[in-house]
Amino acid sequence: MSATAADPAKRPVEDLSPDEAAAELARLATAIEAANLAYHGKDAPEISDAAYDALKLRNIAIETRFPDLKRPDSPSEKVGASPAEGFAQVRHTVRMLSLGNAFADQDVTEFDTRIRRYLGLPPEAHLAYTAEPKIDGLSLSLRYDDGRLVSAATRGDGEVGENVTANARTITDIPTRLEGAPDVLEVRGEVYMRHADFAALNARAAEKGEKGFANPRNAAAGSLRQLDPQVTRSRPLCFFAYAWGEVSDPLAETQEAALARLAALGFTVNPETSLCDGPAAMLARYREIEAKRATLGYDIDGVVYKVNDLGLQRRLGFRSTTPRWAIAHKFPAELAWTRLEAIDIQVGRTGALSPVARLQPVTVGGVVVSNATLHNEDYIAGRDSTGAPIREGRDIRVGDWVQVYRAGDVIPKIRDVDIARRPETAEPYRFPDHCPECGSAAIREAGDSVRRCTGGLICPAQAVEKLKHFVSRAAFDIDGLGAKQIELFFADDALPIREPADIFTLEARDAANLAKLKNRDGFGETSVKKLFQAIEDKREIPLRRLIFALGIRHVGETGSALLAAHYGTWDAFAEAMDAARDLSGPAWEDLTAIDGVGTVLATSVVTTMTQEAERASIDRLISQITVLPDEGRTVGDSPVAGKTIVFTGTLEKMTRAEAKARAEALGAKVAGSVSAKTDLLVAGPGAGSKATKAAELGIATLDEDGWLALIGET
Ligand code: IVH
């Protein structure tokens, strides 16, 4: 077996058992979320882009092979992170998406094949693509109304970004007035910093004794996301335009012509953009751009290919977070050797013991890395979860020289160890069998690659992490009560917050404590008042947020939304979970029949809700708050949203895959056969028994043109 093939995080997806796949998906979700937070929320990436991409890609590969194991909080459904506090929010009229990734040449040829299949184009049909450098900065959407720049917004979570208009106006590449532009034009592109400007900025910081930025991307992000536009003005930022959002009149008929139009309007478009007539030309162009990479004067991390014909782009449309008509071909991962100084164990919200490598700081692909994940005890010992050797069985010890890589973008990883340089005194690492935080036994269940603390609520590490999750943005989102404050309150004996209910009794307890909180470090009269108000504001909470906030293992935002939509109210949910303890009863059946709820999620939520101490703590919380009933899924205003549609016969204007994707994007469900549940049959020429059955059942039937008219495509 090769050195990396058996590494659990590297094992071919085809070799994974369902249990291993589920564990991998869990690990990937956590790692990707952590990376997203570090990258988008804090402008301080902890792992390389390549490492990040590798995580995302592996996640998708596993989900594709095991669709049933797709997690409710699957990272493949998310782009970036929610907007930071401090900036006004801007809702993008057209979502700002991310790009799918290609790493190997084969991924590029498959991209072309997929597109042809989707469009029903034979291999000999001409299909051209643009190839543009992938700029390593941050994306920005500029809105022009009647030729005037009216807003500039970062991507944020793709739907809502931060309003950085005042800052964008200070960037010389961004025109504030356009001549001859469509009435409404949203120009999208990348804000970045040139190498020379980055070096000068960091040199100035060093002179003042300040800490510089880790890389040009962080410098660009940190400079654009400044609350004071004067600071942005003093930072040399540049902008390349490469895409658009809402436009009142089409810019052109091809990507190439649209870029030319943007250039004519006064934007800078990347001069390395070229047109390629297929995968061979795309790959040749990739190598040319890669060879030029070091001399461009700014960071790029790959090449983006886009279908040139905008009519075809429109037909191809989007998956949940990425367009079908474009892909980013990334440059390979970067590696570095450094010394492993210590192995720390972190205890997470669900009790997982995660080993973290503390490294002698080293630069890997432009980012200073001082921590890396070591995954789990098997990984350190040099074996995979089945006991087979990885790294040819070489274990990892404190004091070793280790090879660090960032091959996607979350937490860096350790690929290898140099045994020849191992200090004689280095001892094999002994993974703790007790929780380093609470001393409870840490056990490893059969089939789980992770050791978990059994302390539950008595484990301070778990309790603190749970509380941090409870107040986080997607949960209760309490202003002024973030991770840092939670740690302080958790450790405070006079006015502790040790469980969620304590947050809502804080004000009353402070009053009983002679209102001492305002005299505490970091607090004053105003900030205490504000904090109490912020807590009061969240005393009413929608059911889905509450369920998510409880931090139940395997229950992410999507899972919480599914449960909330199904049960509607807290009482109905809680009663159903109690009843579902009977695994042969109707409540369990009802729970596991929810589309998107598998047995893993179901078991976890029922176990937590019925565990005595956990439930008592949850009930204490419930007695403090008002849970708003769920209003059900918000479906768009499309006439087919929520409807079940069946396609039959030959479609002439689009392939079946395209029709299905289009219907699903509008919120419809596409079924393979006609039943009483069918709302609409779309029948092309040659429709047979399905059309007959639909007629018998009195189901509305449309031909292809009727269908296109219904969804507003003519
Ligand atoms: S096109 C709908 N073109 O890469 C797709 N993106 O990984 C719109 N990026 O969010 C994006 N250079 O921030 C496009 N030439 C280029 C790009 C580019 C850099 C960034 C952009 C995007 C991210 C996706």
PDB file of C-alpha atoms in Angstrom, residues 21-22 39 127 205 216 283 311 317 326 424 432 477 511 545 609 676 683:
ATOM      1  CA  ALA A  21     -17.970   7.490   5.038  1.00  0.00           C
ATOM      2  CA  ALA A  22     -20.321   8.883   7.685  1.00  0.00           C
ATOM      3  CA  TYR A  39     -11.238  32.537   6.198  1.00  0.00           C
ATOM      4  CA  LEU A 127     -17.893  24.457 -27.729  1.00  0.00           C
ATOM      5  CA  ALA A 205       3.559  48.147   9.576  1.00  0.00           C
ATOM      6  CA  PRO A 216      -1.815  39.721   0.009  1.00  0.00           C
ATOM      7  CA  LEU A 283      -5.000  22.571 -20.415  1.00  0.00           C
ATOM      8  CA  GLY A 311     -27.027  31.580 -24.087  1.00  0.00           C
ATOM      9  CA  GLY A 317     -27.625  27.398 -14.929  1.00  0.00           C
ATOM     10  CA  ALA A 326     -17.656  27.397 -15.032  1.00  0.00           C
ATOM     11  CA  GLU A 424      16.634   9.858  20.068  1.00  0.00           C
ATOM     12  CA  PRO A 432      -5.251   9.998  26.397  1.00  0.00           C
ATOM     13  CA  ASP A 477     -26.910  35.353  17.983  1.00  0.00           C
ATOM     14  CA  ALA A 511     -29.791  42.568  40.408  1.00  0.00           C
ATOM     15  CA  ARG A 545     -33.026  28.327  15.574  1.00  0.00           C
ATOM     16  CA  MET A 609     -33.804  14.912  24.271  1.00  0.00           C
ATOM     17  CA  ALA A 676     -52.233  10.777  -7.229  1.00  0.00           C
ATOM     18  CA  ALA A 683     -45.463  15.670 -21.948  1.00  0.00           C
TER      19      ALA A 683
END
